[in-house]
Structure formats: C-alpha cells, structure tokens
Amino acid sequence: MKVIFYCGHNTFGQINKDEDKIAIPSPKKISVALLADDSTNGKIFIGWDKLFIIKDSRCISIRGFHQNVQEILCQEKVKYLEASVRQTFVLTENSKCYQLRKQGLEELPQCSAKEIACGEKYTISLTEAGEVCVIQDLKCNPLFVPLRLSTHKILAVSCGKEHVILLTNSGEVLTFGGGSRGQLGHGGNEMVKQPTFVEALGGVNILSVSAGGWHSAVVSVIGDVYIWGWNEAGQLGLPCKNIANLNKGAEENVL
C-alpha cells in the first residue's frame, strides 16, 4: 500500500489536523493511504489551505480547515485539479470541467480547458489549442474572457498572488498583472494589464515556467534557471538580510 509524505505549511491542518505545529520542517508520513489498490494510479494536488488526494480515479479526498477528511465523488475520471484560497477546479480525462462549491461539484459546460491556473487575483484557463482565457465572476456564473495574444500559442500558464506568467510554443515568456515586487521581470514595479514579453529572456529558449507568490522562475531547454521578484524570505536562492539576521541571532544565543 502506498502512503503520502508531506512537509511545510500546516496552519489549516491540511497535513494533520491533530498536529500542533503550524509548519512541518521535514517529510512526515500522513496517516492515510494514498491508494486503495496499488495497481491504481493516484494523484496528489496541493492548495494553499488544503490537500487533495485522488483515489481510484474518481474519489477526491480533501484535507484542511481542521475538519475531518471530506470525500467527493466525481462522475468522470479526474485528470487535473487546481486550487487557490477561494476556488477549486477539477478537469476530467474526457475534457469536462467542474468547479467545487459547497453543494459539491458543478459542471461548467462553457469550459474547454486542458489546464487551469489559480492565483489570488487571476484565474486562467488554457485550451488544447493554446488559447488563454481569464475566468471572471467565479461566484455566480463564470465567464471565460479570451486574452488577445496575436498568433502566439501558449503551452503553459502559472499564477502568483497578483501576476500571471505564460510560455509560448516558441519558448518565449510573457507576464502581466501586479508588478509591485518586480515579479513581472520588466525592470519596474508597475502593473501591466496586457501580456508582455520579458525582454531580458530574449534569445533564451524556455522550457517551463512557474509563478510563486511575488516571484517568478523559468527553466531553459539547457537546464538553466532564471528567477526574479521578491526575495524577502530567500525565495530567489540569493542572500537575504532577514535570514542573515535570524542566523546571527541564533549564533549569539548559542554563544
């Protein structure tokens, strides 16, 4: 039988509701089986305040908010799940899209996404054809508003707290949204309303993109990592004054 190991944020009991620690620093076994059958492929998805475990392809097990484990049955086999603080979307293997609400899963027939990315400010859908939509009015009747990207086909999308990063089929990177901490990579901290190419990456063939809260990271086809934005907690992997001060204080206490 397969099991889950997890570490990190546990404020909402998403790892273990009986665990007193708000953060678990090293991998720890969760007391729940990942799969009912070792021959079945299971999936794990992580939200800010919840942990989602897909069991037997259709059963969505939800942990978080210091509640008992909730289980929701999807009519179709689950392919992908994306969650933010406020929203959760489920995509199935036969290309159906559902939004998780209090009463259960609600199908969104107007959605034809292969992938959905959720942030605090933006929720973005990506189709098989490489078309991108901003999903609006999430509480009532979601609207899928297309982004005008000329002839560019988008391969991947990722959302931070306030910004979005897009990868084109030619290996170029576009960003838009809030830029207050330099997360857009355009040399300033202004908000950018329309997807704009990151000129600093011109000539670099990018393979994958990822948005953190207020920072961004990309990986090139030769394995180089480019990262920019907020470094308050050392998330860029660069020297950080706050961490240096903490380490200095710890050394003084030891002495």
Tab-separated table of C-alpha atoms in Angstrom:
chain	number	residue	atom	x	y	z
A	1	MET	CA	0.000	0.000	0.000
A	2	LYS	CA	1.298	3.435	-0.939
A	3	VAL	CA	1.405	6.286	1.588
A	4	ILE	CA	1.961	10.045	1.494
A	5	PHE	CA	4.867	12.017	2.928
A	6	TYR	CA	4.482	15.776	3.244
A	7	CYS	CA	6.224	18.776	4.782
A	8	GLY	CA	5.584	22.518	5.007
A	9	HIS	CA	2.604	24.724	5.850
A	10	ASN	CA	0.068	23.119	8.247
A	11	THR	CA	-1.821	26.118	9.656
A	12	PHE	CA	-5.161	24.746	8.444
A	13	GLY	CA	-4.474	21.144	9.394
A	14	GLN	CA	-4.127	20.161	5.763
A	15	ILE	CA	-1.356	17.712	6.636
A	16	ASN	CA	-2.640	16.594	10.010
A	17	LYS	CA	-5.429	18.395	11.870
A	18	ASP	CA	-4.209	16.952	15.168
A	19	GLU	CA	-0.678	18.284	14.636
A	20	ASP	CA	0.075	21.321	16.838
A	21	LYS	CA	2.825	22.644	14.577
A	22	ILE	CA	1.870	25.264	12.003
A	23	ALA	CA	4.781	24.095	9.857
A	24	ILE	CA	6.323	20.664	9.478
A	25	PRO	CA	10.003	21.161	8.506
A	26	SER	CA	10.861	17.648	7.355
A	27	PRO	CA	8.911	14.964	5.448
A	28	LYS	CA	6.403	13.187	7.656
A	29	LYS	CA	4.067	10.314	6.888
A	30	ILE	CA	0.387	11.200	6.676
A	31	SER	CA	-1.830	8.648	8.353
A	32	VAL	CA	-3.961	7.911	5.324
A	33	ALA	CA	-3.441	5.516	2.428
A	34	LEU	CA	-2.955	7.188	-0.928
A	35	LEU	CA	-4.446	4.334	-2.889
A	36	ALA	CA	-6.971	1.646	-2.136
A	37	ASP	CA	-5.223	-0.550	-4.707
A	38	ASP	CA	-1.524	-0.458	-5.565
A	39	SER	CA	-2.374	-1.154	-9.207
A	40	THR	CA	-4.289	2.129	-9.490
A	41	ASN	CA	-2.556	5.406	-10.330
A	42	GLY	CA	-3.198	8.032	-7.651
A	43	LYS	CA	-2.677	11.786	-7.786
A	44	ILE	CA	-1.947	14.488	-5.222
A	45	PHE	CA	-2.713	18.204	-5.616
A	46	ILE	CA	-1.837	20.978	-3.162
A	47	GLY	CA	-3.747	24.183	-2.457
A	48	TRP	CA	-2.833	26.979	-0.040
A	49	ASP	CA	-5.049	25.651	2.747
A	50	LYS	CA	-5.999	22.163	1.527
A	51	LEU	CA	-4.503	18.887	0.384
A	52	PHE	CA	-6.329	16.921	-2.329
A	53	ILE	CA	-5.814	13.196	-2.857
A	54	ILE	CA	-7.396	11.490	-5.869
A	55	LYS	CA	-8.194	7.871	-5.035
A	56	ASP	CA	-9.422	5.282	-7.526
A	57	SER	CA	-9.501	7.953	-10.265
A	58	ARG	CA	-12.856	9.490	-9.195
A	59	CYS	CA	-12.808	9.964	-5.415
A	60	ILE	CA	-11.484	13.371	-4.289
A	61	SER	CA	-10.286	13.301	-0.673
A	62	ILE	CA	-9.926	16.792	0.845
A	63	ARG	CA	-7.940	17.679	3.974
A	64	GLY	CA	-7.824	21.142	5.592
A	65	PHE	CA	-9.555	23.788	7.727
A	66	HIS	CA	-9.150	21.488	10.764
A	67	GLN	CA	-12.083	19.411	9.581
A	68	ASN	CA	-12.360	15.701	9.146
A	69	VAL	CA	-11.362	14.347	5.761
A	70	GLN	CA	-14.056	15.096	3.171
A	71	GLU	CA	-14.616	12.857	0.177
A	72	ILE	CA	-16.401	13.884	-3.021
A	73	LEU	CA	-17.141	11.514	-5.872
A	74	CYS	CA	-16.676	12.814	-9.418
A	75	GLN	CA	-18.718	11.244	-12.209
A	76	GLU	CA	-15.680	11.210	-14.503
A	77	LYS	CA	-12.047	10.201	-14.036
A	78	VAL	CA	-10.077	13.133	-12.615
A	79	LYS	CA	-7.153	14.297	-14.732
A	80	TYR	CA	-6.155	17.559	-13.063
A	81	LEU	CA	-7.101	19.740	-10.096
A	82	GLU	CA	-6.184	23.345	-9.342
A	83	ALA	CA	-6.986	25.241	-6.144
A	84	SER	CA	-6.462	28.691	-4.659
A	85	VAL	CA	-7.671	30.086	-1.343
A	86	ARG	CA	-11.160	30.723	-2.780
A	87	GLN	CA	-11.568	28.434	-5.788
A	88	THR	CA	-11.111	24.791	-6.768
A	89	PHE	CA	-11.431	23.432	-10.303
A	90	VAL	CA	-11.457	19.817	-11.465
A	91	LEU	CA	-10.669	18.734	-15.031
A	92	THR	CA	-11.569	15.224	-16.143
A	93	GLU	CA	-9.994	12.853	-18.650
A	94	ASN	CA	-12.880	13.368	-21.084
A	95	SER	CA	-12.297	17.152	-21.061
A	96	LYS	CA	-15.120	18.169	-18.710
A	97	CYS	CA	-14.578	20.974	-16.214
A	98	TYR	CA	-16.092	21.239	-12.731
A	99	GLN	CA	-15.972	23.892	-10.025
A	100	LEU	CA	-16.071	22.751	-6.409
A	101	ARG	CA	-18.833	24.521	-4.469
A	102	LYS	CA	-20.388	23.971	-1.041
A	103	GLN	CA	-23.044	21.700	-2.516
A	104	GLY	CA	-20.499	19.649	-4.463
A	105	LEU	CA	-19.062	19.631	-7.985
A	106	GLU	CA	-20.790	21.874	-10.524
A	107	GLU	CA	-20.058	21.328	-14.217
A	108	LEU	CA	-19.000	24.318	-16.322
A	109	PRO	CA	-20.180	23.370	-19.832
A	110	GLN	CA	-18.680	26.530	-21.352
A	111	CYS	CA	-15.163	25.493	-20.246
A	112	SER	CA	-12.910	23.636	-22.695
A	113	ALA	CA	-9.660	23.907	-20.751
A	114	LYS	CA	-6.826	21.399	-20.606
A	115	GLU	CA	-5.361	23.308	-17.665
A	116	ILE	CA	-6.475	25.942	-15.148
A	117	ALA	CA	-4.165	28.097	-13.040
A	118	CYS	CA	-5.466	29.849	-9.911
A	119	GLY	CA	-3.952	32.808	-8.113
A	120	GLU	CA	-5.322	35.299	-5.620
A	121	LYS	CA	-6.155	37.896	-8.271
A	122	TYR	CA	-6.333	35.894	-11.512
A	123	THR	CA	-7.796	32.567	-12.602
A	124	ILE	CA	-6.642	31.487	-16.065
A	125	SER	CA	-7.735	28.657	-18.362
A	126	LEU	CA	-5.627	27.148	-21.160
A	127	THR	CA	-7.089	25.114	-24.031
A	128	GLU	CA	-5.523	22.368	-26.140
A	129	ALA	CA	-5.300	24.898	-28.983
A	130	GLY	CA	-3.102	27.167	-26.853
A	131	GLU	CA	-5.793	29.775	-26.245
A	132	VAL	CA	-5.922	31.586	-22.904
A	133	CYS	CA	-8.949	32.959	-21.041
A	134	VAL	CA	-9.317	34.961	-17.835
A	135	ILE	CA	-12.117	33.418	-15.766
A	136	GLN	CA	-14.302	36.111	-14.181
A	137	ASP	CA	-17.389	36.218	-11.939
A	138	LEU	CA	-16.386	32.981	-10.221
A	139	LYS	CA	-19.054	33.132	-7.500
A	140	CYS	CA	-22.061	33.116	-9.825
A	141	ASN	CA	-21.797	32.188	-13.491
A	142	PRO	CA	-18.118	32.046	-14.530
A	143	LEU	CA	-17.230	33.969	-17.688
A	144	PHE	CA	-14.305	32.935	-19.883
A	145	VAL	CA	-12.829	36.121	-21.387
A	146	PRO	CA	-10.212	35.419	-24.113
A	147	LEU	CA	-6.811	37.100	-23.958
A	148	ARG	CA	-5.745	38.575	-27.292
A	149	LEU	CA	-2.279	37.175	-27.972
A	150	SER	CA	-1.999	37.645	-31.739
A	151	THR	CA	-0.675	34.419	-33.287
A	152	HIS	CA	1.082	33.157	-30.182
A	153	LYS	CA	0.149	29.684	-28.989
A	154	ILE	CA	0.500	29.223	-25.233
A	155	LEU	CA	1.888	25.954	-23.882
A	156	ALA	CA	1.851	26.643	-20.135
A	157	VAL	CA	0.494	29.123	-17.601
A	158	SER	CA	1.161	29.786	-13.916
A	159	CYS	CA	-0.369	32.296	-11.475
A	160	GLY	CA	1.155	34.036	-8.475
A	161	LYS	CA	-0.725	36.134	-5.951
A	162	GLU	CA	-1.138	39.061	-8.330
A	163	HIS	CA	0.586	38.105	-11.578
A	164	VAL	CA	0.496	35.598	-14.436
A	165	ILE	CA	3.341	34.045	-16.419
A	166	LEU	CA	2.801	32.458	-19.851
A	167	LEU	CA	5.027	30.250	-22.025
A	168	THR	CA	4.650	30.263	-25.822
A	169	ASN	CA	5.288	27.390	-28.212
A	170	SER	CA	8.416	29.217	-29.405
A	171	GLY	CA	9.930	29.224	-25.902
A	172	GLU	CA	9.211	32.867	-25.130
A	173	VAL	CA	7.832	34.204	-21.832
A	174	LEU	CA	5.083	36.770	-21.262
A	175	THR	CA	3.891	38.198	-17.951
A	176	PHE	CA	1.141	40.542	-16.808
A	177	GLY	CA	-0.635	41.653	-13.629
A	178	GLY	CA	0.734	43.196	-10.452
A	179	GLY	CA	4.434	44.040	-10.502
A	180	SER	CA	4.891	45.618	-7.061
A	181	ARG	CA	7.848	43.380	-6.197
A	182	GLY	CA	9.462	43.053	-9.600
A	183	GLN	CA	7.774	39.717	-10.275
A	184	LEU	CA	6.923	40.594	-13.895
A	185	GLY	CA	10.550	40.925	-14.980
A	186	HIS	CA	10.060	44.153	-16.949
A	187	GLY	CA	12.526	46.243	-14.946
A	188	GLY	CA	9.949	48.113	-12.880
A	189	ASN	CA	7.206	47.583	-10.324
A	190	GLU	CA	4.221	48.905	-12.265
A	191	MET	CA	1.116	46.890	-13.033
A	192	VAL	CA	0.947	45.571	-16.618
A	193	LYS	CA	-2.576	44.909	-17.914
A	194	GLN	CA	-1.722	43.008	-21.112
A	195	PRO	CA	0.623	40.013	-21.579
A	196	THR	CA	4.069	41.442	-22.369
A	197	PHE	CA	7.258	39.664	-23.435
A	198	VAL	CA	10.053	39.520	-20.854
A	199	GLU	CA	12.813	41.172	-22.894
A	200	ALA	CA	15.575	40.063	-20.522
A	201	LEU	CA	14.946	36.476	-21.674
A	202	GLY	CA	15.191	37.344	-25.366
A	203	GLY	CA	17.114	34.659	-27.250
A	204	VAL	CA	16.753	32.129	-24.413
A	205	ASN	CA	14.605	29.117	-25.275
A	206	ILE	CA	12.441	28.473	-22.201
A	207	LEU	CA	11.038	25.033	-21.403
A	208	SER	CA	8.891	25.625	-18.295
A	209	VAL	CA	7.567	28.486	-16.150
A	210	SER	CA	6.358	28.832	-12.564
A	211	ALA	CA	4.963	31.729	-10.530
A	212	GLY	CA	5.479	31.988	-6.787
A	213	GLY	CA	3.588	34.421	-4.587
A	214	TRP	CA	5.556	37.505	-5.669
A	215	HIS	CA	8.351	35.947	-7.697
A	216	SER	CA	8.780	34.051	-10.959
A	217	ALA	CA	11.036	31.248	-12.172
A	218	VAL	CA	11.703	29.696	-15.574
A	219	VAL	CA	13.873	26.832	-16.812
A	220	SER	CA	15.616	26.889	-20.193
A	221	VAL	CA	15.985	23.934	-22.558
A	222	ILE	CA	19.610	23.506	-21.424
A	223	GLY	CA	18.620	23.413	-17.757
A	224	ASP	CA	19.466	26.959	-16.676
A	225	VAL	CA	17.143	28.514	-14.082
A	226	TYR	CA	16.195	32.198	-14.215
A	227	ILE	CA	14.402	33.651	-11.198
A	228	TRP	CA	13.303	37.157	-10.234
A	229	GLY	CA	10.977	39.090	-7.924
A	230	TRP	CA	10.639	39.249	-4.133
A	231	ASN	CA	13.432	37.782	-2.009
A	232	GLU	CA	12.195	38.722	1.482
A	233	ALA	CA	12.421	35.128	2.714
A	234	GLY	CA	15.215	33.979	0.400
A	235	GLN	CA	12.843	32.525	-2.179
A	236	LEU	CA	15.160	33.546	-5.029
A	237	GLY	CA	18.006	31.497	-3.580
A	238	LEU	CA	20.027	34.688	-3.114
A	239	PRO	CA	21.453	36.254	0.076
A	240	CYS	CA	18.634	37.612	2.241
A	241	LYS	CA	19.079	40.200	5.004
A	242	ASN	CA	16.175	38.849	7.083
A	243	ILE	CA	17.542	35.302	7.078
A	244	ALA	CA	21.063	36.563	7.784
A	245	ASN	CA	19.781	38.459	10.850
A	246	LEU	CA	17.920	35.371	12.083
A	247	ASN	CA	21.037	33.243	11.717
A	248	LYS	CA	23.120	35.874	13.509
A	249	GLY	CA	20.658	35.939	16.407
A	250	ALA	CA	20.720	32.165	16.668
A	251	GLU	CA	24.524	32.143	16.801
A	252	GLU	CA	24.520	34.780	19.554
A	253	ASN	CA	22.061	32.712	21.597
A	254	VAL	CA	24.284	29.660	21.272
A	255	LEU	CA	27.318	31.644	22.415
